[in-house]
PDB file of C-alpha atoms and ligand atoms in Angstrom:
ATOM      1  CA  MET A   8     -10.508  91.482-104.342  1.00  0.00           C
ATOM      2  CA  ASP A   9     -11.499  91.351-100.682  1.00  0.00           C
ATOM      3  CA  ALA A  10     -10.767  94.112 -98.168  1.00  0.00           C
ATOM      4  CA  ALA A  11      -7.681  92.367 -96.804  1.00  0.00           C
ATOM      5  CA  ALA A  12      -6.232  92.150-100.308  1.00  0.00           C
ATOM      6  CA  LEU A  13      -6.997  95.836-100.861  1.00  0.00           C
ATOM      7  CA  ALA A  14      -5.124  96.604 -97.641  1.00  0.00           C
ATOM      8  CA  ASP A  15      -2.143  94.519 -98.716  1.00  0.00           C
ATOM      9  CA  LEU A  16      -1.999  96.384-102.018  1.00  0.00           C
ATOM     10  CA  ALA A  17      -2.224  99.724-100.215  1.00  0.00           C
ATOM     11  CA  LEU A  18       0.552  98.676 -97.817  1.00  0.00           C
ATOM     12  CA  ASP A  19       2.931  97.796-100.645  1.00  0.00           C
ATOM     13  CA  ILE A  20       2.220 100.995-102.557  1.00  0.00           C
ATOM     14  CA  ALA A  21       2.355 103.217 -99.468  1.00  0.00           C
ATOM     15  CA  ARG A  22       5.785 101.894 -98.548  1.00  0.00           C
ATOM     16  CA  GLU A  23       7.130 102.390-102.098  1.00  0.00           C
ATOM     17  CA  ALA A  24       5.603 105.872-102.241  1.00  0.00           C
ATOM     18  CA  GLY A  25       6.958 106.684 -98.790  1.00  0.00           C
ATOM     19  CA  ASP A  26      10.450 105.694 -99.852  1.00  0.00           C
ATOM     20  CA  LEU A  27      10.193 108.089-102.808  1.00  0.00           C
ATOM     21  CA  ALA A  28       8.950 110.892-100.556  1.00  0.00           C
ATOM     22  CA  ARG A  29      11.795 110.315 -98.093  1.00  0.00           C
ATOM     23  CA  ARG A  30      14.424 110.300-100.859  1.00  0.00           C
ATOM     24  CA  ARG A  31      13.050 113.499-102.349  1.00  0.00           C
ATOM     25  CA  ARG A  32      13.055 115.114 -98.904  1.00  0.00           C
ATOM     26  CA  GLU A  33      16.699 114.136 -98.372  1.00  0.00           C
ATOM     27  CA  ALA A  34      17.582 115.612-101.775  1.00  0.00           C
ATOM     28  CA  GLY A  35      15.844 118.912-100.957  1.00  0.00           C
ATOM     29  CA  VAL A  36      12.244 120.037-101.397  1.00  0.00           C
ATOM     30  CA  ALA A  37      10.954 122.563-103.927  1.00  0.00           C
ATOM     31  CA  ILE A  38       7.654 124.336-103.422  1.00  0.00           C
ATOM     32  CA  ALA A  39       5.777 123.833-106.673  1.00  0.00           C
ATOM     33  CA  ALA A  40       2.801 126.085-106.047  1.00  0.00           C
ATOM     34  CA  THR A  41       0.343 127.449-103.522  1.00  0.00           C
ATOM     35  CA  LYS A  42      -3.306 126.374-103.568  1.00  0.00           C
ATOM     36  CA  SER A  43      -6.162 127.862-101.541  1.00  0.00           C
ATOM     37  CA  VAL A  44      -4.034 130.510 -99.770  1.00  0.00           C
ATOM     38  CA  ILE A  45      -0.309 131.328 -99.709  1.00  0.00           C
ATOM     39  CA  ALA A  46       0.321 128.980 -96.774  1.00  0.00           C
ATOM     40  CA  ASP A  47      -1.347 126.056 -98.578  1.00  0.00           C
ATOM     41  CA  ILE A  48       1.684 124.727-100.407  1.00  0.00           C
ATOM     42  CA  VAL A  49       2.304 121.784-102.691  1.00  0.00           C
ATOM     43  CA  THR A  50       5.770 120.434-103.390  1.00  0.00           C
ATOM     44  CA  GLU A  51       7.026 118.695-106.499  1.00  0.00           C
ATOM     45  CA  ALA A  52       7.294 115.590-104.328  1.00  0.00           C
ATOM     46  CA  ASP A  53       3.572 115.716-103.484  1.00  0.00           C
ATOM     47  CA  ARG A  54       2.791 115.578-107.193  1.00  0.00           C
ATOM     48  CA  GLU A  55       5.407 112.936-107.998  1.00  0.00           C
ATOM     49  CA  VAL A  56       4.380 110.672-105.121  1.00  0.00           C
ATOM     50  CA  GLU A  57       0.696 110.884-106.016  1.00  0.00           C
ATOM     51  CA  ALA A  58       1.528 110.090-109.656  1.00  0.00           C
ATOM     52  CA  LEU A  59       3.415 106.968-108.525  1.00  0.00           C
ATOM     53  CA  ILE A  60       0.523 105.821-106.320  1.00  0.00           C
ATOM     54  CA  ARG A  61      -2.000 106.469-109.080  1.00  0.00           C
ATOM     55  CA  GLU A  62       0.093 104.564-111.630  1.00  0.00           C
ATOM     56  CA  ARG A  63       0.571 101.532-109.352  1.00  0.00           C
ATOM     57  CA  LEU A  64      -3.156 101.399-108.546  1.00  0.00           C
ATOM     58  CA  ALA A  65      -4.148 101.707-112.204  1.00  0.00           C
ATOM     59  CA  VAL A  66      -1.993  98.693-113.066  1.00  0.00           C
ATOM     60  CA  ALA A  67      -3.165  96.598-110.120  1.00  0.00           C
ATOM     61  CA  ARG A  68      -6.811  97.653-110.113  1.00  0.00           C
ATOM     62  CA  PRO A  69      -7.838  98.985-113.543  1.00  0.00           C
ATOM     63  CA  GLY A  70     -11.369 100.355-113.388  1.00  0.00           C
ATOM     64  CA  ASP A  71     -11.195 101.553-109.774  1.00  0.00           C
ATOM     65  CA  GLY A  72     -11.919 105.210-109.071  1.00  0.00           C
ATOM     66  CA  PHE A  73      -9.372 107.663-107.674  1.00  0.00           C
ATOM     67  CA  LEU A  74      -9.648 110.750-105.478  1.00  0.00           C
ATOM     68  CA  GLY A  75      -6.305 112.399-104.777  1.00  0.00           C
ATOM     69  CA  GLU A  76      -5.306 115.665-103.151  1.00  0.00           C
ATOM     70  CA  GLU A  77      -3.111 116.764-106.037  1.00  0.00           C
ATOM     71  CA  SER A  78      -4.568 115.218-109.201  1.00  0.00           C
ATOM     72  CA  GLY A  79      -8.265 115.281-108.409  1.00  0.00           C
ATOM     73  CA  ALA A  80     -11.021 112.778-108.985  1.00  0.00           C
ATOM     74  CA  GLU A  81     -11.686 110.100-111.580  1.00  0.00           C
ATOM     75  CA  ARG A  82     -14.771 107.915-111.333  1.00  0.00           C
ATOM     76  CA  GLY A  83     -14.313 104.167-111.687  1.00  0.00           C
ATOM     77  CA  THR A  84     -16.466 101.276-112.839  1.00  0.00           C
ATOM     78  CA  THR A  85     -15.810  98.757-110.051  1.00  0.00           C
ATOM     79  CA  GLY A  86     -17.476 100.485-107.095  1.00  0.00           C
ATOM     80  CA  ILE A  87     -14.104 100.900-105.370  1.00  0.00           C
ATOM     81  CA  THR A  88     -12.394 104.298-105.128  1.00  0.00           C
ATOM     82  CA  TRP A  89      -8.903 104.990-103.774  1.00  0.00           C
ATOM     83  CA  VAL A  90      -8.743 108.128-101.609  1.00  0.00           C
ATOM     84  CA  VAL A  91      -5.148 109.320-101.433  1.00  0.00           C
ATOM     85  CA  ASP A  92      -3.086 111.985 -99.697  1.00  0.00           C
ATOM     86  CA  PRO A  93       0.405 111.439-101.069  1.00  0.00           C
ATOM     87  CA  ILE A  94       2.137 113.505 -98.393  1.00  0.00           C
ATOM     88  CA  ASP A  95      -0.140 114.423 -95.502  1.00  0.00           C
ATOM     89  CA  GLY A  96       1.605 116.998 -93.350  1.00  0.00           C
ATOM     90  CA  THR A  97       3.032 118.843 -96.329  1.00  0.00           C
ATOM     91  CA  VAL A  98       4.222 121.824 -94.290  1.00  0.00           C
ATOM     92  CA  ASN A  99       6.031 119.497 -91.855  1.00  0.00           C
ATOM     93  CA  TYR A 100       7.582 117.789 -94.884  1.00  0.00           C
ATOM     94  CA  ALA A 101       8.663 121.090 -96.428  1.00  0.00           C
ATOM     95  CA  TYR A 102      10.277 122.199 -93.149  1.00  0.00           C
ATOM     96  CA  GLY A 103      12.070 118.875 -92.732  1.00  0.00           C
ATOM     97  CA  MET A 104      10.061 117.683 -89.728  1.00  0.00           C
ATOM     98  CA  PRO A 105       9.845 113.868 -89.595  1.00  0.00           C
ATOM     99  CA  HIS A 106       6.066 113.850 -89.100  1.00  0.00           C
ATOM    100  CA  TYR A 107       4.269 113.293 -92.397  1.00  0.00           C
ATOM    101  CA  ALA A 108       2.493 110.330 -93.946  1.00  0.00           C
ATOM    102  CA  VAL A 109       1.344 108.610 -97.107  1.00  0.00           C
ATOM    103  CA  SER A 110      -2.375 108.005 -96.608  1.00  0.00           C
ATOM    104  CA  ILE A 111      -4.222 105.541 -98.837  1.00  0.00           C
ATOM    105  CA  ALA A 112      -7.801 104.305 -98.331  1.00  0.00           C
ATOM    106  CA  ALA A 113     -10.026 102.034-100.405  1.00  0.00           C
ATOM    107  CA  ILE A 114     -13.700 102.959-100.120  1.00  0.00           C
ATOM    108  CA  GLU A 115     -16.844 101.398-101.536  1.00  0.00           C
ATOM    109  CA  GLY A 116     -19.754 103.486-102.803  1.00  0.00           C
ATOM    110  CA  GLU A 117     -19.960 107.128-103.733  1.00  0.00           C
ATOM    111  CA  PRO A 118     -16.628 108.927-103.121  1.00  0.00           C
ATOM    112  CA  GLU A 119     -18.138 111.273-100.542  1.00  0.00           C
ATOM    113  CA  PRO A 120     -17.563 110.671 -96.798  1.00  0.00           C
ATOM    114  CA  PRO A 121     -21.254 110.541 -95.805  1.00  0.00           C
ATOM    115  CA  LEU A 122     -21.939 108.007 -98.574  1.00  0.00           C
ATOM    116  CA  TRP A 123     -18.893 105.755 -98.599  1.00  0.00           C
ATOM    117  CA  THR A 124     -17.913 102.620 -96.675  1.00  0.00           C
ATOM    118  CA  ALA A 125     -14.199 102.441 -95.948  1.00  0.00           C
ATOM    119  CA  LEU A 126     -12.870  98.919 -96.589  1.00  0.00           C
ATOM    120  CA  ALA A 127      -9.114  99.345 -96.068  1.00  0.00           C
ATOM    121  CA  GLY A 128      -6.812 102.103 -94.896  1.00  0.00           C
ATOM    122  CA  VAL A 129      -3.052 102.613 -94.577  1.00  0.00           C
ATOM    123  CA  VAL A 130      -1.153 105.504 -92.990  1.00  0.00           C
ATOM    124  CA  HIS A 131       2.607 105.193 -93.418  1.00  0.00           C
ATOM    125  CA  ASN A 132       5.191 107.563 -91.926  1.00  0.00           C
ATOM    126  CA  PRO A 133       8.320 107.294 -94.128  1.00  0.00           C
ATOM    127  CA  ALA A 134      10.444 109.189 -91.606  1.00  0.00           C
ATOM    128  CA  THR A 135       9.854 106.747 -88.758  1.00  0.00           C
ATOM    129  CA  GLY A 136       9.027 103.671 -90.847  1.00  0.00           C
ATOM    130  CA  GLU A 137       5.811 103.118 -88.878  1.00  0.00           C
ATOM    131  CA  THR A 138       2.836 101.789 -90.814  1.00  0.00           C
ATOM    132  CA  PHE A 139      -0.698 101.852 -89.478  1.00  0.00           C
ATOM    133  CA  SER A 140      -3.313  99.776 -91.263  1.00  0.00           C
ATOM    134  CA  ALA A 141      -6.889  98.608 -90.928  1.00  0.00           C
ATOM    135  CA  VAL A 142      -9.331  96.358 -92.714  1.00  0.00           C
ATOM    136  CA  ARG A 143     -13.084  96.804 -92.150  1.00  0.00           C
ATOM    137  CA  GLY A 144     -14.041  94.246 -89.528  1.00  0.00           C
ATOM    138  CA  GLY A 145     -10.430  93.134 -89.196  1.00  0.00           C
ATOM    139  CA  GLY A 146      -9.054  95.501 -86.590  1.00  0.00           C
ATOM    140  CA  ALA A 147      -6.365  98.165 -86.697  1.00  0.00           C
ATOM    141  CA  TRP A 148      -2.644  97.447 -86.565  1.00  0.00           C
ATOM    142  CA  ARG A 149       0.725  99.122 -86.282  1.00  0.00           C
ATOM    143  CA  ASP A 150       3.369  96.923 -87.886  1.00  0.00           C
ATOM    144  CA  GLY A 151       1.692  93.772 -86.652  1.00  0.00           C
ATOM    145  CA  GLN A 152       0.672  95.094 -83.221  1.00  0.00           C
ATOM    146  CA  ARG A 153      -3.091  95.294 -82.614  1.00  0.00           C
ATOM    147  CA  LEU A 154      -4.288  98.807 -81.754  1.00  0.00           C
ATOM    148  CA  ALA A 155      -6.912 100.034 -79.295  1.00  0.00           C
ATOM    149  CA  VAL A 156      -8.073 103.539 -78.422  1.00  0.00           C
ATOM    150  CA  SER A 157      -7.309 104.756 -74.904  1.00  0.00           C
ATOM    151  CA  GLU A 158      -9.463 105.231 -71.828  1.00  0.00           C
ATOM    152  CA  VAL A 159      -9.049 108.714 -70.338  1.00  0.00           C
ATOM    153  CA  GLY A 160      -7.711 108.941 -66.777  1.00  0.00           C
ATOM    154  CA  GLY A 161      -8.460 111.470 -64.083  1.00  0.00           C
ATOM    155  CA  ALA A 162      -5.743 113.836 -65.251  1.00  0.00           C
ATOM    156  CA  GLY A 163      -7.781 114.669 -68.342  1.00  0.00           C
ATOM    157  CA  ALA A 164      -7.386 113.888 -72.008  1.00  0.00           C
ATOM    158  CA  LEU A 165      -4.422 114.406 -74.322  1.00  0.00           C
ATOM    159  CA  VAL A 166      -6.096 115.865 -77.407  1.00  0.00           C
ATOM    160  CA  ALA A 167      -4.746 116.954 -80.778  1.00  0.00           C
ATOM    161  CA  THR A 168      -6.186 119.567 -83.080  1.00  0.00           C
ATOM    162  CA  GLY A 169      -5.220 121.612 -86.104  1.00  0.00           C
ATOM    163  CA  PHE A 170      -5.692 124.975 -87.785  1.00  0.00           C
ATOM    164  CA  GLY A 171      -6.548 125.764 -91.371  1.00  0.00           C
ATOM    165  CA  TYR A 172      -4.214 127.410 -93.813  1.00  0.00           C
ATOM    166  CA  ASP A 173      -6.443 130.496 -94.027  1.00  0.00           C
ATOM    167  CA  PRO A 174      -5.617 132.935 -91.179  1.00  0.00           C
ATOM    168  CA  ALA A 175      -9.217 134.177 -91.314  1.00  0.00           C
ATOM    169  CA  THR A 176     -10.324 130.858 -89.802  1.00  0.00           C
ATOM    170  CA  HIS A 177      -7.923 130.901 -86.848  1.00  0.00           C
ATOM    171  CA  ALA A 178     -10.071 132.946 -84.444  1.00  0.00           C
ATOM    172  CA  GLY A 179     -12.919 130.460 -84.757  1.00  0.00           C
ATOM    173  CA  ASP A 180     -10.553 127.515 -84.358  1.00  0.00           C
ATOM    174  CA  LEU A 181      -9.043 129.057 -81.219  1.00  0.00           C
ATOM    175  CA  ALA A 182     -12.506 129.729 -79.765  1.00  0.00           C
ATOM    176  CA  ARG A 183     -13.251 126.029 -80.277  1.00  0.00           C
ATOM    177  CA  VAL A 184     -10.021 125.100 -78.500  1.00  0.00           C
ATOM    178  CA  ALA A 185     -11.116 127.233 -75.530  1.00  0.00           C
ATOM    179  CA  LYS A 186     -14.342 125.224 -75.332  1.00  0.00           C
ATOM    180  CA  VAL A 187     -12.407 121.952 -75.196  1.00  0.00           C
ATOM    181  CA  MET A 188      -9.721 123.000 -72.689  1.00  0.00           C
ATOM    182  CA  PRO A 189     -11.734 122.022 -69.560  1.00  0.00           C
ATOM    183  CA  LEU A 190     -11.651 118.414 -70.809  1.00  0.00           C
ATOM    184  CA  VAL A 191      -7.933 118.168 -71.512  1.00  0.00           C
ATOM    185  CA  ARG A 192      -4.641 117.705 -69.672  1.00  0.00           C
ATOM    186  CA  ASP A 193      -2.828 119.140 -72.688  1.00  0.00           C
ATOM    187  CA  LEU A 194      -3.074 119.735 -76.436  1.00  0.00           C
ATOM    188  CA  ARG A 195      -0.907 118.569 -79.299  1.00  0.00           C
ATOM    189  CA  ARG A 196      -0.715 120.004 -82.822  1.00  0.00           C
ATOM    190  CA  GLY A 197       1.037 117.453 -85.011  1.00  0.00           C
ATOM    191  CA  GLY A 198       0.304 118.918 -88.444  1.00  0.00           C
ATOM    192  CA  ALA A 199      -0.792 115.705 -90.172  1.00  0.00           C
ATOM    193  CA  ALA A 200      -4.407 114.663 -89.717  1.00  0.00           C
ATOM    194  CA  SER A 201      -3.816 111.083 -90.839  1.00  0.00           C
ATOM    195  CA  LEU A 202      -1.153 110.616 -88.142  1.00  0.00           C
ATOM    196  CA  ASP A 203      -3.326 112.349 -85.525  1.00  0.00           C
ATOM    197  CA  LEU A 204      -6.041 109.803 -86.313  1.00  0.00           C
ATOM    198  CA  ALA A 205      -3.526 106.937 -86.322  1.00  0.00           C
ATOM    199  CA  TYR A 206      -2.289 108.062 -82.906  1.00  0.00           C
ATOM    200  CA  VAL A 207      -5.839 108.069 -81.532  1.00  0.00           C
ATOM    201  CA  ALA A 208      -6.196 104.494 -82.821  1.00  0.00           C
ATOM    202  CA  ALA A 209      -2.902 103.586 -81.139  1.00  0.00           C
ATOM    203  CA  GLY A 210      -3.762 105.243 -77.824  1.00  0.00           C
ATOM    204  CA  ARG A 211      -0.948 107.762 -78.235  1.00  0.00           C
ATOM    205  CA  LEU A 212      -3.618 110.463 -78.199  1.00  0.00           C
ATOM    206  CA  ASP A 213      -6.923 110.261 -76.335  1.00  0.00           C
ATOM    207  CA  GLY A 214      -8.732 112.346 -78.935  1.00  0.00           C
ATOM    208  CA  TYR A 215      -8.485 114.603 -81.956  1.00  0.00           C
ATOM    209  CA  PHE A 216     -10.692 117.258 -83.516  1.00  0.00           C
ATOM    210  CA  GLU A 217     -10.203 119.575 -86.464  1.00  0.00           C
ATOM    211  CA  ARG A 218     -12.306 121.736 -88.749  1.00  0.00           C
ATOM    212  CA  GLY A 219     -11.587 121.920 -92.468  1.00  0.00           C
ATOM    213  CA  LEU A 220     -10.257 118.466 -93.323  1.00  0.00           C
ATOM    214  CA  HIS A 221     -10.489 117.132 -96.853  1.00  0.00           C
ATOM    215  CA  PRO A 222     -11.641 113.552 -97.594  1.00  0.00           C
ATOM    216  CA  TRP A 223      -8.052 112.422 -98.243  1.00  0.00           C
ATOM    217  CA  ASP A 224      -6.928 113.736 -94.846  1.00  0.00           C
ATOM    218  CA  HIS A 225      -9.241 111.446 -92.881  1.00  0.00           C
ATOM    219  CA  ALA A 226     -10.299 108.556 -95.167  1.00  0.00           C
ATOM    220  CA  ALA A 227      -7.684 106.057 -93.975  1.00  0.00           C
ATOM    221  CA  GLY A 228      -7.178 107.394 -90.450  1.00  0.00           C
ATOM    222  CA  ALA A 229     -10.881 107.310 -89.606  1.00  0.00           C
ATOM    223  CA  LEU A 230     -10.989 103.575 -90.379  1.00  0.00           C
ATOM    224  CA  LEU A 231      -7.980 103.033 -88.111  1.00  0.00           C
ATOM    225  CA  VAL A 232      -9.852 104.699 -85.244  1.00  0.00           C
ATOM    226  CA  THR A 233     -13.146 102.834 -85.689  1.00  0.00           C
ATOM    227  CA  GLU A 234     -11.352  99.501 -86.078  1.00  0.00           C
ATOM    228  CA  ALA A 235      -9.475 100.283 -82.848  1.00  0.00           C
ATOM    229  CA  GLY A 236     -12.760 100.749 -80.964  1.00  0.00           C
ATOM    230  CA  GLY A 237     -13.132 104.490 -81.369  1.00  0.00           C
ATOM    231  CA  VAL A 238     -15.744 106.795 -82.864  1.00  0.00           C
ATOM    232  CA  VAL A 239     -15.211 109.292 -85.694  1.00  0.00           C
ATOM    233  CA  THR A 240     -17.929 111.789 -86.670  1.00  0.00           C
ATOM    234  CA  GLY A 241     -18.589 115.346 -87.600  1.00  0.00           C
ATOM    235  CA  SER A 242     -20.084 117.629 -84.963  1.00  0.00           C
ATOM    236  CA  PRO A 243     -22.607 117.205 -83.520  1.00  0.00           C
ATOM    237  CA  HIS A 244     -22.988 114.072 -85.665  1.00  0.00           C
ATOM    238  CA  GLY A 245     -22.774 112.765 -89.208  1.00  0.00           C
ATOM    239  CA  ALA A 246     -19.704 111.874 -91.201  1.00  0.00           C
ATOM    240  CA  PRO A 247     -16.321 113.565 -90.655  1.00  0.00           C
ATOM    241  CA  GLY A 248     -15.643 116.367 -93.116  1.00  0.00           C
ATOM    242  CA  ARG A 249     -14.963 120.010 -93.795  1.00  0.00           C
ATOM    243  CA  GLU A 250     -17.313 121.192 -91.033  1.00  0.00           C
ATOM    244  CA  MET A 251     -15.621 119.097 -88.329  1.00  0.00           C
ATOM    245  CA  THR A 252     -13.881 115.828 -87.565  1.00  0.00           C
ATOM    246  CA  VAL A 253     -13.950 114.445 -83.998  1.00  0.00           C
ATOM    247  CA  ALA A 254     -12.196 111.167 -83.133  1.00  0.00           C
ATOM    248  CA  ALA A 255     -11.785 109.459 -79.727  1.00  0.00           C
ATOM    249  CA  GLY A 256     -12.907 106.532 -77.616  1.00  0.00           C
ATOM    250  CA  PRO A 257     -16.689 106.515 -77.155  1.00  0.00           C
ATOM    251  CA  ALA A 258     -16.842 108.314 -73.792  1.00  0.00           C
ATOM    252  CA  LEU A 259     -14.428 111.110 -74.672  1.00  0.00           C
ATOM    253  CA  HIS A 260     -15.905 111.453 -78.173  1.00  0.00           C
ATOM    254  CA  ALA A 261     -19.306 112.291 -76.683  1.00  0.00           C
ATOM    255  CA  ARG A 262     -17.753 114.870 -74.339  1.00  0.00           C
ATOM    256  CA  LEU A 263     -15.698 116.460 -77.119  1.00  0.00           C
ATOM    257  CA  VAL A 264     -18.724 116.762 -79.418  1.00  0.00           C
ATOM    258  CA  ALA A 265     -20.781 118.281 -76.589  1.00  0.00           C
ATOM    259  CA  ALA A 266     -18.060 120.847 -75.850  1.00  0.00           C
ATOM    260  CA  ILE A 267     -17.406 121.724 -79.503  1.00  0.00           C
ATOM    261  CA  SER A 268     -21.066 122.079 -80.424  1.00  0.00           C
ATOM    262  CA  ALA A 269     -22.031 123.985 -77.254  1.00  0.00           C
TER     263      ALA A 269
HETATM  264  C1  LIP B  14      -2.940 119.001 -93.497  1.00  0.00           C
HETATM  265  C2  LIP B  14      -3.632 118.225 -92.415  1.00  0.00           C
HETATM  266  C3  LIP B  14      -3.527 118.961 -91.085  1.00  0.00           C
HETATM  267  C4  LIP B  14      -4.182 120.302 -91.213  1.00  0.00           C
HETATM  268  C5  LIP B  14      -3.505 121.107 -92.292  1.00  0.00           C
HETATM  269  C6  LIP B  14      -3.524 120.373 -93.638  1.00  0.00           C
HETATM  270  P1  LIP B  14      -1.966 118.484 -95.922  1.00  0.00           P
HETATM  271  O1  LIP B  14      -3.053 118.289 -94.717  1.00  0.00           O
HETATM  272  O2  LIP B  14      -3.055 116.945 -92.323  1.00  0.00           O
HETATM  273  O3  LIP B  14      -4.145 118.236 -90.042  1.00  0.00           O
HETATM  274  O4  LIP B  14      -4.129 120.988 -89.990  1.00  0.00           O
HETATM  275  O5  LIP B  14      -4.163 122.343 -92.414  1.00  0.00           O
HETATM  276  O6  LIP B  14      -4.859 120.255 -94.072  1.00  0.00           O
HETATM  277  O7  LIP B  14      -2.293 119.802 -96.558  1.00  0.00           O
HETATM  278  O8  LIP B  14      -0.616 118.492 -95.314  1.00  0.00           O
HETATM  279  O9  LIP B  14      -2.207 117.313 -96.838  1.00  0.00           O
END
């Protein structure tokens, strides 16, 4: 199956999964458990949506690997692994904020960001109905409209960031924000990394940086950004990951990395 076919499969599944997430949200959300710290919640819907995605992929692509936020990792035999965040922006979702996404990426190679090649990625917001997608070498799209990262004007950059669930990490995150402030006109904190990355690809944000992301947070969104002409790395370089993720057009990306790593 070529990358475009993988993207089509991800689009169909993301939309079905998003419809389930939206219906469960409308019916009321139950917190199922906490994970790393008390603020790191998982809802029953997170688990149910990931189970649906995993089941659909297993039928369509038996033998592929899977790496999901809620059900963990399973190695495949085909060289393709699906990296899935069933509801990215879980806290937004739990509070009823319409800013969360189903994020599905198909990667080739070892299921570790520095080692994989992303082939297809989909980020779908069930609350707005917007779907962002990309195929390696095929560009990035929002519901049929071609996407391109922005060029920053003289007023400075509009940049998004995020903060980890562990309060012990907030002082360091805020110190990093202070380093970036001279570059920006304003900050945004959306609460869903996949949508932050999709918005960079769409030019709705000039840039984004965040420490502490998991592979499923950035797998699809990073492909959107690079296929829209942007750059996504760690800091000061390397693959995006737990240490840092920085995404922007080339000129701003270099300035953000320089400020963050100073
Ligand atoms: C979230 C990210 C967000 C980050 C949160 C959390 P989740 O993912 O999308 O950018 O700031 O700490 O990691 O937990 O909603 O899938």
